[in-house]
PDB file of C-alpha atoms in Angstrom:
ATOM      1  CA  MET A  12      19.792 -87.000  21.727  1.00  0.00           C
ATOM      2  CA  SER A  13      22.826 -84.893  22.482  1.00  0.00           C
ATOM      3  CA  ARG A  14      26.043 -83.873  20.790  1.00  0.00           C
ATOM      4  CA  PHE A  15      26.678 -85.628  17.552  1.00  0.00           C
ATOM      5  CA  ALA A  16      23.179 -86.864  17.173  1.00  0.00           C
ATOM      6  CA  HIS A  17      23.529 -86.781  13.356  1.00  0.00           C
ATOM      7  CA  THR A  18      26.733 -86.597  11.369  1.00  0.00           C
ATOM      8  CA  PRO A  19      25.756 -86.361   7.691  1.00  0.00           C
ATOM      9  CA  TYR A  20      29.373 -85.078   6.910  1.00  0.00           C
ATOM     10  CA  ASP A  21      30.824 -88.492   7.863  1.00  0.00           C
ATOM     11  CA  GLY A  22      30.487 -89.869   4.332  1.00  0.00           C
ATOM     12  CA  SER A  23      27.120 -91.386   4.767  1.00  0.00           C
ATOM     13  CA  LYS A  24      25.402 -88.472   2.955  1.00  0.00           C
ATOM     14  CA  ARG A  25      26.263 -86.168   0.066  1.00  0.00           C
ATOM     15  CA  PRO A  26      25.736 -82.477   0.321  1.00  0.00           C
ATOM     16  CA  PHE A  27      23.361 -80.780  -2.211  1.00  0.00           C
ATOM     17  CA  THR A  28      21.456 -83.938  -2.911  1.00  0.00           C
ATOM     18  CA  VAL A  29      17.935 -84.846  -1.841  1.00  0.00           C
ATOM     19  CA  GLY A  30      19.024 -87.831   0.286  1.00  0.00           C
ATOM     20  CA  LEU A  31      15.633 -88.752   1.599  1.00  0.00           C
ATOM     21  CA  GLU A  32      15.086 -91.869   3.714  1.00  0.00           C
ATOM     22  CA  PRO A  33      11.899 -93.480   5.293  1.00  0.00           C
ATOM     23  CA  LEU A  34      11.057 -91.887   8.678  1.00  0.00           C
ATOM     24  CA  ASP A  35      10.136 -94.081  11.659  1.00  0.00           C
ATOM     25  CA  LEU A  36       7.563 -91.902  13.403  1.00  0.00           C
ATOM     26  CA  ARG A  37       9.065 -92.834  16.671  1.00  0.00           C
ATOM     27  CA  GLU A  38      12.026 -90.711  15.637  1.00  0.00           C
ATOM     28  CA  TRP A  39       9.959 -87.853  14.199  1.00  0.00           C
ATOM     29  CA  ILE A  40      10.493 -85.366  17.141  1.00  0.00           C
ATOM     30  CA  GLU A  41      13.811 -85.109  18.965  1.00  0.00           C
ATOM     31  CA  PRO A  42      13.841 -83.649  22.381  1.00  0.00           C
ATOM     32  CA  ASP A  43      17.146 -83.661  24.198  1.00  0.00           C
ATOM     33  CA  GLU A  44      18.871 -81.952  27.181  1.00  0.00           C
ATOM     34  CA  PHE A  45      18.655 -78.534  25.415  1.00  0.00           C
ATOM     35  CA  LEU A  46      14.828 -78.724  25.197  1.00  0.00           C
ATOM     36  CA  ALA A  47      14.139 -76.042  27.919  1.00  0.00           C
ATOM     37  CA  ALA A  48      16.795 -73.604  26.503  1.00  0.00           C
ATOM     38  CA  HIS A  49      15.566 -73.917  23.095  1.00  0.00           C
ATOM     39  CA  LEU A  50      11.966 -73.352  24.189  1.00  0.00           C
ATOM     40  CA  ASP A  51      12.963 -70.261  26.148  1.00  0.00           C
ATOM     41  CA  GLU A  52      14.743 -68.948  23.001  1.00  0.00           C
ATOM     42  CA  LYS A  53      11.484 -69.582  20.994  1.00  0.00           C
ATOM     43  CA  GLU A  54       9.585 -67.570  23.506  1.00  0.00           C
ATOM     44  CA  ARG A  55      11.987 -64.746  23.255  1.00  0.00           C
ATOM     45  CA  LEU A  56      11.809 -64.661  19.446  1.00  0.00           C
ATOM     46  CA  ILE A  57       7.992 -64.990  19.171  1.00  0.00           C
ATOM     47  CA  VAL A  58       7.481 -61.890  21.295  1.00  0.00           C
ATOM     48  CA  ASP A  59      10.040 -59.937  19.262  1.00  0.00           C
ATOM     49  CA  PRO A  60       8.281 -58.213  16.482  1.00  0.00           C
ATOM     50  CA  LYS A  61      11.576 -57.668  14.530  1.00  0.00           C
ATOM     51  CA  ALA A  62      12.198 -61.465  14.480  1.00  0.00           C
ATOM     52  CA  PHE A  63       9.010 -62.314  12.298  1.00  0.00           C
ATOM     53  CA  VAL A  64       8.985 -66.036  13.203  1.00  0.00           C
ATOM     54  CA  PHE A  65       5.327 -66.830  12.540  1.00  0.00           C
ATOM     55  CA  ALA A  66       2.928 -66.282   9.607  1.00  0.00           C
ATOM     56  CA  ALA A  67      -0.136 -68.055   8.301  1.00  0.00           C
ATOM     57  CA  GLU A  68      -2.619 -67.535   5.471  1.00  0.00           C
ATOM     58  CA  ALA A  69      -6.168 -67.132   6.666  1.00  0.00           C
ATOM     59  CA  ASP A  70      -7.538 -70.518   5.505  1.00  0.00           C
ATOM     60  CA  THR A  71      -4.872 -72.785   7.098  1.00  0.00           C
ATOM     61  CA  GLU A  72      -6.350 -73.013  10.564  1.00  0.00           C
ATOM     62  CA  ALA A  73      -7.764 -76.524  10.091  1.00  0.00           C
ATOM     63  CA  ALA A  74      -4.442 -77.819   8.795  1.00  0.00           C
ATOM     64  CA  GLN A  75      -2.590 -76.127  11.708  1.00  0.00           C
ATOM     65  CA  ARG A  76      -4.953 -77.728  14.176  1.00  0.00           C
ATOM     66  CA  GLU A  77      -4.344 -81.103  12.578  1.00  0.00           C
ATOM     67  CA  VAL A  78      -0.613 -80.585  13.223  1.00  0.00           C
ATOM     68  CA  ALA A  79      -1.298 -79.593  16.813  1.00  0.00           C
ATOM     69  CA  ASP A  80      -3.600 -82.623  17.340  1.00  0.00           C
ATOM     70  CA  LEU A  81      -0.917 -84.995  15.920  1.00  0.00           C
ATOM     71  CA  LEU A  82       1.743 -83.583  18.319  1.00  0.00           C
ATOM     72  CA  VAL A  83      -0.632 -83.709  21.272  1.00  0.00           C
ATOM     73  CA  ALA A  84      -1.208 -87.383  20.575  1.00  0.00           C
ATOM     74  CA  HIS A  85       2.492 -88.186  19.753  1.00  0.00           C
ATOM     75  CA  LEU A  86       4.491 -86.378  22.380  1.00  0.00           C
ATOM     76  CA  PRO A  87       3.136 -87.849  25.693  1.00  0.00           C
ATOM     77  CA  ALA A  88       2.842 -91.261  24.143  1.00  0.00           C
ATOM     78  CA  GLN A  89       6.508 -91.295  22.884  1.00  0.00           C
ATOM     79  CA  PHE A  90       8.129 -89.269  25.658  1.00  0.00           C
ATOM     80  CA  PRO A  91       6.069 -89.751  28.809  1.00  0.00           C
ATOM     81  CA  ASN A  92       9.042 -88.681  30.959  1.00  0.00           C
ATOM     82  CA  ILE A  93       9.042 -85.361  29.170  1.00  0.00           C
ATOM     83  CA  TYR A  94       5.484 -84.498  28.136  1.00  0.00           C
ATOM     84  CA  GLU A  95       2.222 -85.005  29.954  1.00  0.00           C
ATOM     85  CA  LEU A  96      -1.465 -84.502  28.951  1.00  0.00           C
ATOM     86  CA  HIS A  97      -3.422 -82.747  31.678  1.00  0.00           C
ATOM     87  CA  SER A  98      -6.780 -82.939  29.643  1.00  0.00           C
ATOM     88  CA  ASP A  99      -7.866 -83.658  26.145  1.00  0.00           C
ATOM     89  CA  HIS A 100      -5.831 -80.756  24.729  1.00  0.00           C
ATOM     90  CA  ALA A 101      -3.668 -79.364  27.568  1.00  0.00           C
ATOM     91  CA  LEU A 102      -0.051 -80.551  26.929  1.00  0.00           C
ATOM     92  CA  CYS A 103       2.820 -79.746  29.242  1.00  0.00           C
ATOM     93  CA  VAL A 104       6.527 -80.018  29.295  1.00  0.00           C
ATOM     94  CA  LYS A 105       7.413 -81.420  32.742  1.00  0.00           C
ATOM     95  CA  ASN A 106       9.473 -79.403  35.014  1.00  0.00           C
ATOM     96  CA  THR A 107       9.402 -76.305  32.834  1.00  0.00           C
ATOM     97  CA  GLY A 108       6.002 -74.686  33.438  1.00  0.00           C
ATOM     98  CA  LYS A 109       5.365 -74.686  29.690  1.00  0.00           C
ATOM     99  CA  CYS A 110       1.864 -75.722  28.899  1.00  0.00           C
ATOM    100  CA  VAL A 111      -0.474 -75.312  25.892  1.00  0.00           C
ATOM    101  CA  ASP A 112      -4.309 -75.851  26.078  1.00  0.00           C
ATOM    102  CA  LEU A 113      -5.484 -75.982  22.598  1.00  0.00           C
ATOM    103  CA  SER A 114      -9.165 -75.987  23.747  1.00  0.00           C
ATOM    104  CA  SER A 115      -8.913 -72.487  25.143  1.00  0.00           C
ATOM    105  CA  CYS A 116      -5.911 -70.968  23.376  1.00  0.00           C
ATOM    106  CA  SER A 117      -6.578 -67.819  21.340  1.00  0.00           C
ATOM    107  CA  GLU A 118      -3.501 -67.980  19.266  1.00  0.00           C
ATOM    108  CA  ALA A 119      -2.877 -69.940  16.052  1.00  0.00           C
ATOM    109  CA  PRO A 120      -2.681 -73.690  16.700  1.00  0.00           C
ATOM    110  CA  LEU A 121       0.616 -74.058  14.746  1.00  0.00           C
ATOM    111  CA  LEU A 122       2.258 -71.308  16.864  1.00  0.00           C
ATOM    112  CA  ALA A 123       0.834 -72.573  20.100  1.00  0.00           C
ATOM    113  CA  ILE A 124       2.130 -76.138  19.668  1.00  0.00           C
ATOM    114  CA  SER A 125       5.461 -74.954  18.343  1.00  0.00           C
ATOM    115  CA  ARG A 126       6.223 -73.431  21.850  1.00  0.00           C
ATOM    116  CA  LEU A 127       6.535 -77.084  23.126  1.00  0.00           C
ATOM    117  CA  VAL A 128       9.000 -78.606  20.526  1.00  0.00           C
ATOM    118  CA  GLN A 129      12.505 -77.778  19.471  1.00  0.00           C
ATOM    119  CA  GLU A 130      11.371 -78.352  15.842  1.00  0.00           C
ATOM    120  CA  ASP A 131      10.210 -75.479  13.567  1.00  0.00           C
ATOM    121  CA  LEU A 132       6.944 -76.356  11.837  1.00  0.00           C
ATOM    122  CA  VAL A 133       6.177 -75.406   8.259  1.00  0.00           C
ATOM    123  CA  LEU A 134       3.011 -76.073   6.213  1.00  0.00           C
ATOM    124  CA  MET A 135       3.158 -76.600   2.456  1.00  0.00           C
ATOM    125  CA  ARG A 136       0.079 -76.504   0.277  1.00  0.00           C
ATOM    126  CA  LYS A 137      -0.405 -77.455  -3.421  1.00  0.00           C
ATOM    127  CA  GLY A 138      -1.058 -74.583  -5.627  1.00  0.00           C
ATOM    128  CA  ASP A 139      -1.100 -73.644  -9.316  1.00  0.00           C
ATOM    129  CA  ASP A 140       2.687 -73.173  -9.359  1.00  0.00           C
ATOM    130  CA  GLY A 141       3.435 -76.238  -7.118  1.00  0.00           C
ATOM    131  CA  TYR A 142       3.608 -76.472  -3.375  1.00  0.00           C
ATOM    132  CA  ARG A 143       3.703 -73.135  -1.482  1.00  0.00           C
ATOM    133  CA  LEU A 144       4.674 -72.113   2.013  1.00  0.00           C
ATOM    134  CA  VAL A 145       1.318 -71.203   3.675  1.00  0.00           C
ATOM    135  CA  ALA A 146       2.014 -71.351   7.350  1.00  0.00           C
ATOM    136  CA  ALA A 147       5.103 -71.569   9.500  1.00  0.00           C
ATOM    137  CA  SER A 148       6.504 -71.206  13.034  1.00  0.00           C
ATOM    138  CA  LEU A 149      10.143 -70.652  11.997  1.00  0.00           C
ATOM    139  CA  CYS A 150      12.378 -69.579  14.896  1.00  0.00           C
ATOM    140  CA  PHE A 151      15.528 -71.244  14.059  1.00  0.00           C
ATOM    141  CA  PRO A 152      16.222 -70.722  10.312  1.00  0.00           C
ATOM    142  CA  SER A 153      19.453 -71.543   8.560  1.00  0.00           C
ATOM    143  CA  SER A 154      20.419 -68.942   6.002  1.00  0.00           C
ATOM    144  CA  TRP A 155      16.779 -67.874   5.111  1.00  0.00           C
ATOM    145  CA  SER A 156      13.921 -65.809   6.623  1.00  0.00           C
ATOM    146  CA  LEU A 157      10.295 -66.313   6.818  1.00  0.00           C
ATOM    147  CA  ALA A 158       9.676 -62.717   5.812  1.00  0.00           C
ATOM    148  CA  GLU A 159      11.295 -63.419   2.488  1.00  0.00           C
ATOM    149  CA  LYS A 160       9.898 -66.825   1.683  1.00  0.00           C
ATOM    150  CA  PHE A 161       6.373 -66.728   3.136  1.00  0.00           C
ATOM    151  CA  GLY A 162       3.795 -67.562   0.417  1.00  0.00           C
ATOM    152  CA  GLY A 163       6.550 -68.577  -2.071  1.00  0.00           C
ATOM    153  CA  SER A 164       6.587 -71.619  -4.093  1.00  0.00           C
ATOM    154  CA  MET A 165       9.201 -74.346  -3.972  1.00  0.00           C
ATOM    155  CA  SER A 166      11.213 -72.760  -6.791  1.00  0.00           C
ATOM    156  CA  ALA A 167      10.923 -69.265  -5.030  1.00  0.00           C
ATOM    157  CA  ILE A 168      12.052 -70.788  -1.762  1.00  0.00           C
ATOM    158  CA  HIS A 169      15.030 -72.444  -3.346  1.00  0.00           C
ATOM    159  CA  GLU A 170      16.023 -69.436  -5.438  1.00  0.00           C
ATOM    160  CA  GLY A 171      19.805 -69.213  -5.220  1.00  0.00           C
ATOM    161  CA  VAL A 172      20.284 -72.787  -4.107  1.00  0.00           C
ATOM    162  CA  PRO A 173      22.863 -74.333  -6.431  1.00  0.00           C
ATOM    163  CA  ASP A 174      21.691 -77.063  -8.872  1.00  0.00           C
ATOM    164  CA  PHE A 175      18.112 -76.850  -7.658  1.00  0.00           C
ATOM    165  CA  ASN A 176      15.793 -74.839  -9.946  1.00  0.00           C
ATOM    166  CA  GLY A 177      15.913 -76.121 -13.538  1.00  0.00           C
ATOM    167  CA  HIS A 178      17.993 -78.995 -12.356  1.00  0.00           C
ATOM    168  CA  ARG A 179      17.473 -82.719 -11.477  1.00  0.00           C
ATOM    169  CA  MET A 180      17.309 -81.998  -7.731  1.00  0.00           C
ATOM    170  CA  GLY A 181      14.489 -79.524  -8.088  1.00  0.00           C
ATOM    171  CA  LEU A 182      12.502 -81.830 -10.334  1.00  0.00           C
ATOM    172  CA  MET A 183      12.933 -84.701  -7.858  1.00  0.00           C
ATOM    173  CA  VAL A 184      11.752 -82.607  -4.942  1.00  0.00           C
ATOM    174  CA  GLN A 185       8.592 -81.659  -6.967  1.00  0.00           C
ATOM    175  CA  ARG A 186       7.852 -85.317  -7.638  1.00  0.00           C
ATOM    176  CA  ILE A 187       8.589 -86.264  -3.985  1.00  0.00           C
ATOM    177  CA  PHE A 188       5.935 -83.638  -2.765  1.00  0.00           C
ATOM    178  CA  GLU A 189       3.439 -84.794  -5.291  1.00  0.00           C
ATOM    179  CA  ARG A 190       3.834 -88.369  -4.498  1.00  0.00           C
ATOM    180  CA  LEU A 191       4.265 -88.274  -0.694  1.00  0.00           C
ATOM    181  CA  GLU A 192       1.865 -90.685   0.971  1.00  0.00           C
ATOM    182  CA  VAL A 193       0.252 -90.313   4.338  1.00  0.00           C
ATOM    183  CA  ASP A 194       1.716 -93.376   5.742  1.00  0.00           C
ATOM    184  CA  LYS A 195       5.201 -92.974   4.227  1.00  0.00           C
ATOM    185  CA  PRO A 196       6.940 -89.885   5.906  1.00  0.00           C
ATOM    186  CA  VAL A 197      10.577 -89.245   5.041  1.00  0.00           C
ATOM    187  CA  TRP A 198      13.540 -87.425   6.384  1.00  0.00           C
ATOM    188  CA  ARG A 199      16.876 -85.949   5.483  1.00  0.00           C
ATOM    189  CA  LEU A 200      20.029 -84.221   6.799  1.00  0.00           C
ATOM    190  CA  ASN A 201      22.234 -81.377   5.801  1.00  0.00           C
ATOM    191  CA  TRP A 202      25.053 -79.308   7.466  1.00  0.00           C
ATOM    192  CA  SER A 203      26.429 -75.877   7.564  1.00  0.00           C
ATOM    193  CA  LEU A 204      29.232 -74.051   9.520  1.00  0.00           C
ATOM    194  CA  TYR A 205      28.987 -71.147  11.885  1.00  0.00           C
ATOM    195  CA  THR A 206      31.102 -69.620  14.680  1.00  0.00           C
ATOM    196  CA  ASP A 207      28.416 -69.690  17.269  1.00  0.00           C
ATOM    197  CA  THR A 208      25.493 -71.709  18.515  1.00  0.00           C
ATOM    198  CA  GLU A 209      22.820 -69.036  17.789  1.00  0.00           C
ATOM    199  CA  LEU A 210      19.622 -70.756  16.768  1.00  0.00           C
ATOM    200  CA  HIS A 211      18.170 -67.890  14.861  1.00  0.00           C
ATOM    201  CA  HIS A 212      20.378 -67.601  11.828  1.00  0.00           C
ATOM    202  CA  PRO A 213      18.679 -65.984   8.796  1.00  0.00           C
ATOM    203  CA  VAL A 214      22.094 -64.898   7.420  1.00  0.00           C
ATOM    204  CA  SER A 215      24.281 -67.720   6.055  1.00  0.00           C
ATOM    205  CA  GLY A 216      27.555 -69.137   7.115  1.00  0.00           C
ATOM    206  CA  LEU A 217      30.770 -67.077   7.832  1.00  0.00           C
ATOM    207  CA  ARG A 218      30.297 -64.237   5.426  1.00  0.00           C
ATOM    208  CA  ASP A 219      31.039 -61.486   8.062  1.00  0.00           C
ATOM    209  CA  GLU A 220      33.516 -63.548  10.066  1.00  0.00           C
ATOM    210  CA  VAL A 221      37.272 -63.329  10.135  1.00  0.00           C
ATOM    211  CA  LEU A 222      39.199 -66.598  10.583  1.00  0.00           C
ATOM    212  CA  CYS A 223      42.889 -65.793  10.158  1.00  0.00           C
ATOM    213  CA  GLU A 224      44.379 -69.014  11.636  1.00  0.00           C
ATOM    214  CA  PRO A 225      43.352 -72.675  11.563  1.00  0.00           C
ATOM    215  CA  GLY A 226      43.773 -72.729  15.399  1.00  0.00           C
ATOM    216  CA  GLN A 227      41.194 -70.019  15.623  1.00  0.00           C
ATOM    217  CA  ALA A 228      38.779 -71.896  13.359  1.00  0.00           C
ATOM    218  CA  PHE A 229      39.325 -75.016  15.249  1.00  0.00           C
ATOM    219  CA  GLU A 230      38.206 -73.325  18.503  1.00  0.00           C
ATOM    220  CA  GLN A 231      35.340 -71.281  17.060  1.00  0.00           C
ATOM    221  CA  LEU A 232      33.599 -73.504  14.479  1.00  0.00           C
ATOM    222  CA  TYR A 233      30.339 -75.275  14.976  1.00  0.00           C
ATOM    223  CA  VAL A 234      28.857 -77.757  12.569  1.00  0.00           C
ATOM    224  CA  ARG A 235      25.038 -76.927  12.392  1.00  0.00           C
ATOM    225  CA  VAL A 236      23.109 -80.016  11.311  1.00  0.00           C
ATOM    226  CA  GLU A 237      19.452 -79.866  10.310  1.00  0.00           C
ATOM    227  CA  LYS A 238      17.186 -82.845  10.500  1.00  0.00           C
ATOM    228  CA  GLN A 239      14.306 -82.226   8.094  1.00  0.00           C
ATOM    229  CA  THR A 240      11.127 -84.376   7.978  1.00  0.00           C
ATOM    230  CA  LEU A 241       8.227 -84.357   5.381  1.00  0.00           C
ATOM    231  CA  ARG A 242       4.839 -85.775   6.434  1.00  0.00           C
ATOM    232  CA  ARG A 243       1.592 -85.642   4.527  1.00  0.00           C
ATOM    233  CA  LEU A 244      -1.322 -84.730   6.843  1.00  0.00           C
ATOM    234  CA  PRO A 245      -4.107 -87.277   6.622  1.00  0.00           C
ATOM    235  CA  ASP A 246      -7.115 -84.951   6.744  1.00  0.00           C
ATOM    236  CA  SER A 247      -6.087 -81.728   5.000  1.00  0.00           C
ATOM    237  CA  GLY A 248      -3.557 -83.304   2.602  1.00  0.00           C
ATOM    238  CA  GLU A 249      -1.070 -80.473   3.325  1.00  0.00           C
ATOM    239  CA  ILE A 250       2.563 -81.408   3.815  1.00  0.00           C
ATOM    240  CA  LEU A 251       4.191 -80.737   7.215  1.00  0.00           C
ATOM    241  CA  PHE A 252       7.954 -79.850   6.992  1.00  0.00           C
ATOM    242  CA  THR A 253       9.794 -79.973  10.353  1.00  0.00           C
ATOM    243  CA  ILE A 254      13.294 -78.674  10.953  1.00  0.00           C
ATOM    244  CA  ARG A 255      15.401 -79.659  13.963  1.00  0.00           C
ATOM    245  CA  VAL A 256      18.747 -78.031  14.523  1.00  0.00           C
ATOM    246  CA  HIS A 257      21.755 -79.491  16.294  1.00  0.00           C
ATOM    247  CA  HIS A 258      25.090 -77.908  16.946  1.00  0.00           C
ATOM    248  CA  ASP A 259      28.387 -79.898  17.224  1.00  0.00           C
ATOM    249  CA  PRO A 260      31.552 -77.981  18.273  1.00  0.00           C
ATOM    250  CA  VAL A 261      34.522 -78.861  15.905  1.00  0.00           C
ATOM    251  CA  HIS A 262      36.808 -79.006  18.882  1.00  0.00           C
ATOM    252  CA  SER A 263      34.594 -81.698  20.401  1.00  0.00           C
ATOM    253  CA  PHE A 264      35.767 -83.939  17.629  1.00  0.00           C
ATOM    254  CA  LEU A 265      38.868 -84.496  19.883  1.00  0.00           C
ATOM    255  CA  LYS A 266      36.703 -86.217  22.440  1.00  0.00           C
ATOM    256  CA  HIS A 267      34.580 -88.188  20.006  1.00  0.00           C
ATOM    257  CA  PRO A 268      35.763 -91.829  19.554  1.00  0.00           C
ATOM    258  CA  ASP A 269      35.368 -91.390  15.780  1.00  0.00           C
ATOM    259  CA  GLY A 270      36.499 -87.691  15.913  1.00  0.00           C
ATOM    260  CA  GLY A 271      39.327 -88.185  13.377  1.00  0.00           C
ATOM    261  CA  GLN A 272      37.069 -89.844  10.915  1.00  0.00           C
ATOM    262  CA  LEU A 273      34.419 -87.144  11.398  1.00  0.00           C
ATOM    263  CA  ALA A 274      36.984 -84.369  10.710  1.00  0.00           C
ATOM    264  CA  GLN A 275      38.271 -86.231   7.685  1.00  0.00           C
ATOM    265  CA  GLY A 276      34.767 -86.728   6.312  1.00  0.00           C
ATOM    266  CA  LEU A 277      33.933 -83.079   6.795  1.00  0.00           C
ATOM    267  CA  LYS A 278      37.159 -82.134   5.111  1.00  0.00           C
ATOM    268  CA  THR A 279      36.410 -84.448   2.139  1.00  0.00           C
ATOM    269  CA  GLN A 280      32.995 -82.897   1.728  1.00  0.00           C
ATOM    270  CA  LEU A 281      34.333 -79.399   1.802  1.00  0.00           C
ATOM    271  CA  LEU A 282      36.937 -80.189  -0.819  1.00  0.00           C
ATOM    272  CA  GLY A 283      34.260 -81.751  -2.965  1.00  0.00           C
ATOM    273  CA  LEU A 284      32.047 -78.593  -3.097  1.00  0.00           C
ATOM    274  CA  THR A 285      31.967 -76.320  -6.005  1.00  0.00           C
ATOM    275  CA  ASP A 286      32.789 -72.534  -5.720  1.00  0.00           C
ATOM    276  CA  GLU A 287      29.088 -71.810  -6.074  1.00  0.00           C
ATOM    277  CA  GLN A 288      28.188 -74.280  -3.323  1.00  0.00           C
ATOM    278  CA  LEU A 289      30.914 -72.994  -1.050  1.00  0.00           C
ATOM    279  CA  ASP A 290      29.561 -69.416  -1.609  1.00  0.00           C
ATOM    280  CA  TYR A 291      25.995 -70.473  -0.853  1.00  0.00           C
ATOM    281  CA  LYS A 292      27.113 -72.002   2.371  1.00  0.00           C
ATOM    282  CA  GLY A 293      28.982 -68.761   3.216  1.00  0.00           C
ATOM    283  CA  ILE A 294      32.268 -70.390   3.631  1.00  0.00           C
ATOM    284  CA  LYS A 295      34.094 -69.838   0.321  1.00  0.00           C
ATOM    285  CA  ALA A 296      36.525 -67.198   1.729  1.00  0.00           C
ATOM    286  CA  HIS A 297      37.410 -69.572   4.607  1.00  0.00           C
ATOM    287  CA  ALA A 298      37.557 -73.010   2.937  1.00  0.00           C
ATOM    288  CA  SER A 299      41.319 -73.321   3.053  1.00  0.00           C
ATOM    289  CA  THR A 300      41.491 -72.320   6.714  1.00  0.00           C
ATOM    290  CA  ILE A 301      38.697 -74.688   7.753  1.00  0.00           C
ATOM    291  CA  VAL A 302      40.485 -77.526   5.937  1.00  0.00           C
ATOM    292  CA  GLN A 303      43.651 -76.927   7.800  1.00  0.00           C
ATOM    293  CA  ALA A 304      41.791 -76.721  11.037  1.00  0.00           C
ATOM    294  CA  LEU A 305      40.116 -80.153  10.346  1.00  0.00           C
ATOM    295  CA  ASP A 306      43.662 -81.481   9.519  1.00  0.00           C
ATOM    296  CA  MET A 307      44.633 -80.436  12.986  1.00  0.00           C
ATOM    297  CA  VAL A 308      41.868 -82.416  14.478  1.00  0.00           C
ATOM    298  CA  ALA A 309      42.584 -85.527  12.435  1.00  0.00           C
ATOM    299  CA  GLU A 310      46.281 -85.295  13.331  1.00  0.00           C
ATOM    300  CA  GLU A 311      45.420 -85.077  17.169  1.00  0.00           C
ATOM    301  CA  ARG A 312      43.295 -88.183  16.792  1.00  0.00           C
ATOM    302  CA  VAL A 313      45.927 -90.318  15.179  1.00  0.00           C
TER     303      VAL A 313
END
């Protein structure tokens, strides 16, 4: 995994659709060369009381531990060059000094294990009003905050998402959560645009940015891609939602062998968004400038 690990804007996916595919569990977790830096940033956010990156309802500890146990089994088996198990529950990231011993750890299991992966970890539980967010280690949100969404139902979490609540996409997501089977995990991708590689981004898009010239946008823009997975836990029946963030600089399209096609694909998707969708992504005011910047990339790659 590195730059351009996923490119949902290349025409293979459509924005504001569910777009789920079967998940090969060998590809569930995605460590890459940014692992140590991302884990350091998690540590910084976890100890910052203003960040509010962890919350859990009191009766979720068994499900949290189930998640931790799954990761303790998965990580050293799938990535023996990165992770090693020192005892039944002491998992370490090699060459970083980062270890978690779940047998003696006093903090919540979901928070403890989240310190070792780049993914954010979210637990959803079925309630009277559908699935609710009952526990999460959410250090790297894209345009939402745990403080606002904790305890909320799917409809509350997606309040303000275009064409979700009361529409086909929202109904499809409800059915997917209801019917998700233990042995059939799924995944999807989405993208957004920012002018930095900050991982903790509770505020959306470019709302407070000034992009006066296409050349400026070309140099400053990053495509932020989220890989999201859904997996029903075998014992508790809760659903684990993971979120893995990747950043790709737009100017790096120039070095990519398919950079012109990627720029054209992103431009096509931008032009296909409604005003409401552009506003939700925080790029409505900058759409024309971004399109011109992507044209610059495409022209350079001709």
